[in-house]
Amino acid sequence: MRSPWRPLLTGELAARARGAIDDIRAALDTFAPSAPEHAAARGASLAGGAAGQALFHAYLALDGDDERQAEHAVDLLESATEALASTVMVPGLYAGFSGVAWTVEHLQGRLFAADPDEDPNGEIDEALLAFLSAAAEPDEYDLISGLTGIGVYARERLPRPPAAAMLEKVVDRLAAQAETGPEGTTWFTDPSRLPDWQREFHPHGLYNLGVAHGMPAVIALLGIVCGSGAGGEAAGRARALLAGAVPWLLAHRLAPGSGSCFGSSFYPGADSPPSRLAWCYGDPGIAAALLLAARGTGEPAWENEALAVAHAAAARPESTSGVRDQGVCHGSAGLAHLYNRLWQATGEEAFEIAARFWIERTLDGRVPGEGIAGFRTWRAGTRGSGGFWEAEPGFLEGATGIGLALLGAVSQVEPEWDRILLLS
């Protein structure tokens, strides 16, 4: 039986985290982006919009039995679902309609009772099944916008028959797009699917090794399918894909002394530099993905590999981490939550220490009077130099995600919202 969730923080550090959570809540209530078009683009999405903020207020309500926060979460969720009726959205999990629907499904039974006579996601299931059945050409396979993200939505809907059917179709599509060779099974990202900046470095495409956009997320999802109890042919096909995918990933581990266990990507004949420490790209996210696959399939050798990568990441000096801001995607709060999840899953002290360290860095990085409750997001790019700081309210890169990570460190309520990160 799984152990109950334990608060990571106590004493002064817990009080500081609670204070920051309260400040984020208050700041989100008053935050309004200066550009109207920015607010319109943010919209309903899980990554940066109302659905993601609904998760934050919902978990505040669950933590403190706070009716006002519950009402706020429901209002945000209603706003997000109403937008689906008037806005054309892509299917993807983070910016699309499946992410809004995932949030509805996740909060049913937690925040509000399900209606036995009406399924709010029934039409979403039909649309996704039609999408998965109709597409003939290779599609995005990743977590953020592709097939893996749709699989995460389907997992949340189990044991409904449409969810099992979706998972089977997702696994079938992943199998059809997989490449299998002497080193195992993997997934290729065509150059046409890369952003301009990345295509400059990889004009022929690449094998992506990040959880956000690459094959580690596929490995995690396949492990979940194997351990979900969904049955059917999907679990057998998922297990067969994993038998090739995990060896392929492990075969592309960097040489000892490289700075990280894995690079961000791989292409034959090209150098694979070490990666930063992050959920989206880097060893911590890969370790968590491997651990899910190991536990979903009962493979102790894979679990040993996952924990070895996780320990190497936890021991890495901050000076080589590449961490600049605090967001969930590639910042200190994301690392703190990831190590917290690893500590909860294993009980190993090294992960507890690492989680506390990155919580402290998250809180120490606040800049009073700037950003949202003192939390700012670094944008690499223009505005005169190599980048700029910005106030970002969203889940993936901004204050909402930071608040959820901090709450997960002080609450007795398990932060099961991190299923969208493939951490549980």
PDB file of N, CA and C in Angstrom, residues 40-45 80-92 95-98 100 124:
ATOM      1  N   ALA A  40      -5.905  37.582 -23.919  1.00  0.00           N
ATOM      2  CA  ALA A  40      -6.743  36.771 -24.799  1.00  0.00           C
ATOM      3  C   ALA A  40      -6.029  35.483 -25.190  1.00  0.00           C
ATOM      4  N   ALA A  41      -4.733  35.600 -25.461  1.00  0.00           N
ATOM      5  CA  ALA A  41      -3.970  34.418 -25.853  1.00  0.00           C
ATOM      6  C   ALA A  41      -3.846  33.443 -24.693  1.00  0.00           C
ATOM      7  N   ARG A  42      -3.765  33.969 -23.468  1.00  0.00           N
ATOM      8  CA  ARG A  42      -3.618  33.116 -22.301  1.00  0.00           C
ATOM      9  C   ARG A  42      -4.849  32.246 -22.120  1.00  0.00           C
ATOM     10  N   GLY A  43      -6.022  32.836 -22.207  1.00  0.00           N
ATOM     11  CA  GLY A  43      -7.281  32.141 -22.288  1.00  0.00           C
ATOM     12  C   GLY A  43      -7.520  31.049 -21.273  1.00  0.00           C
ATOM     13  N   ALA A  44      -7.923  29.889 -21.798  1.00  0.00           N
ATOM     14  CA  ALA A  44      -8.405  28.798 -20.970  1.00  0.00           C
ATOM     15  C   ALA A  44      -7.339  27.794 -20.594  1.00  0.00           C
ATOM     16  N   SER A  45      -6.175  27.867 -21.163  1.00  0.00           N
ATOM     17  CA  SER A  45      -5.240  26.740 -21.192  1.00  0.00           C
ATOM     18  C   SER A  45      -4.753  26.287 -19.815  1.00  0.00           C
ATOM     19  N   ALA A  80     -12.970  28.535 -18.170  1.00  0.00           N
ATOM     20  CA  ALA A  80     -12.177  27.771 -19.134  1.00  0.00           C
ATOM     21  C   ALA A  80     -13.064  26.911 -20.032  1.00  0.00           C
ATOM     22  N   THR A  81     -14.050  26.245 -19.442  1.00  0.00           N
ATOM     23  CA  THR A  81     -14.902  25.367 -20.243  1.00  0.00           C
ATOM     24  C   THR A  81     -15.812  26.167 -21.176  1.00  0.00           C
ATOM     25  N   GLU A  82     -16.255  27.335 -20.730  1.00  0.00           N
ATOM     26  CA  GLU A  82     -17.058  28.185 -21.612  1.00  0.00           C
ATOM     27  C   GLU A  82     -16.255  28.642 -22.818  1.00  0.00           C
ATOM     28  N   ALA A  83     -14.955  28.840 -22.616  1.00  0.00           N
ATOM     29  CA  ALA A  83     -14.108  29.262 -23.734  1.00  0.00           C
ATOM     30  C   ALA A  83     -14.021  28.189 -24.806  1.00  0.00           C
ATOM     31  N   LEU A  84     -14.173  26.926 -24.417  1.00  0.00           N
ATOM     32  CA  LEU A  84     -14.112  25.851 -25.397  1.00  0.00           C
ATOM     33  C   LEU A  84     -15.228  25.966 -26.431  1.00  0.00           C
ATOM     34  N   ALA A  85     -16.352  26.537 -26.019  1.00  0.00           N
ATOM     35  CA  ALA A  85     -17.495  26.651 -26.922  1.00  0.00           C
ATOM     36  C   ALA A  85     -17.334  27.780 -27.928  1.00  0.00           C
ATOM     37  N   SER A  86     -16.444  28.721 -27.620  1.00  0.00           N
ATOM     38  CA  SER A  86     -16.324  29.894 -28.490  1.00  0.00           C
ATOM     39  C   SER A  86     -14.938  30.090 -29.090  1.00  0.00           C
ATOM     40  N   THR A  87     -13.988  29.233 -28.722  1.00  0.00           N
ATOM     41  CA  THR A  87     -12.604  29.386 -29.162  1.00  0.00           C
ATOM     42  C   THR A  87     -12.138  28.116 -29.855  1.00  0.00           C
ATOM     43  N   VAL A  88     -11.493  28.263 -30.996  1.00  0.00           N
ATOM     44  CA  VAL A  88     -10.902  27.113 -31.670  1.00  0.00           C
ATOM     45  C   VAL A  88      -9.595  26.775 -30.962  1.00  0.00           C
ATOM     46  N   MET A  89      -9.518  25.568 -30.412  1.00  0.00           N
ATOM     47  CA  MET A  89      -8.328  25.148 -29.684  1.00  0.00           C
ATOM     48  C   MET A  89      -7.795  23.855 -30.266  1.00  0.00           C
ATOM     49  N   VAL A  90      -6.491  23.697 -30.209  1.00  0.00           N
ATOM     50  CA  VAL A  90      -5.848  22.461 -30.647  1.00  0.00           C
ATOM     51  C   VAL A  90      -6.150  21.359 -29.629  1.00  0.00           C
ATOM     52  N   PRO A  91      -5.928  20.073 -29.994  1.00  0.00           N
ATOM     53  CA  PRO A  91      -6.230  19.005 -29.039  1.00  0.00           C
ATOM     54  C   PRO A  91      -5.265  18.903 -27.864  1.00  0.00           C
ATOM     55  N   GLY A  92      -4.043  19.434 -27.997  1.00  0.00           N
ATOM     56  CA  GLY A  92      -2.967  19.156 -27.051  1.00  0.00           C
ATOM     57  C   GLY A  92      -3.278  19.444 -25.594  1.00  0.00           C
ATOM     58  N   ALA A  95      -1.837  23.447 -24.181  1.00  0.00           N
ATOM     59  CA  ALA A  95      -2.437  24.650 -24.763  1.00  0.00           C
ATOM     60  C   ALA A  95      -3.793  24.365 -25.379  1.00  0.00           C
ATOM     61  N   GLY A  96      -4.279  23.124 -25.306  1.00  0.00           N
ATOM     62  CA  GLY A  96      -5.464  22.736 -26.034  1.00  0.00           C
ATOM     63  C   GLY A  96      -6.629  22.311 -25.158  1.00  0.00           C
ATOM     64  N   PHE A  97      -7.668  21.809 -25.846  1.00  0.00           N
ATOM     65  CA  PHE A  97      -8.906  21.502 -25.132  1.00  0.00           C
ATOM     66  C   PHE A  97      -8.799  20.253 -24.263  1.00  0.00           C
ATOM     67  N   SER A  98      -7.868  19.343 -24.561  1.00  0.00           N
ATOM     68  CA  SER A  98      -7.751  18.168 -23.688  1.00  0.00           C
ATOM     69  C   SER A  98      -7.215  18.550 -22.309  1.00  0.00           C
ATOM     70  N   VAL A 100      -7.936  21.432 -20.675  1.00  0.00           N
ATOM     71  CA  VAL A 100      -9.080  21.952 -19.925  1.00  0.00           C
ATOM     72  C   VAL A 100      -9.943  20.783 -19.439  1.00  0.00           C
ATOM     73  N   ILE A 124     -15.758  15.676 -25.515  1.00  0.00           N
ATOM     74  CA  ILE A 124     -14.302  15.741 -25.678  1.00  0.00           C
ATOM     75  C   ILE A 124     -13.761  14.356 -26.042  1.00  0.00           C
TER      76      ILE A 124
END
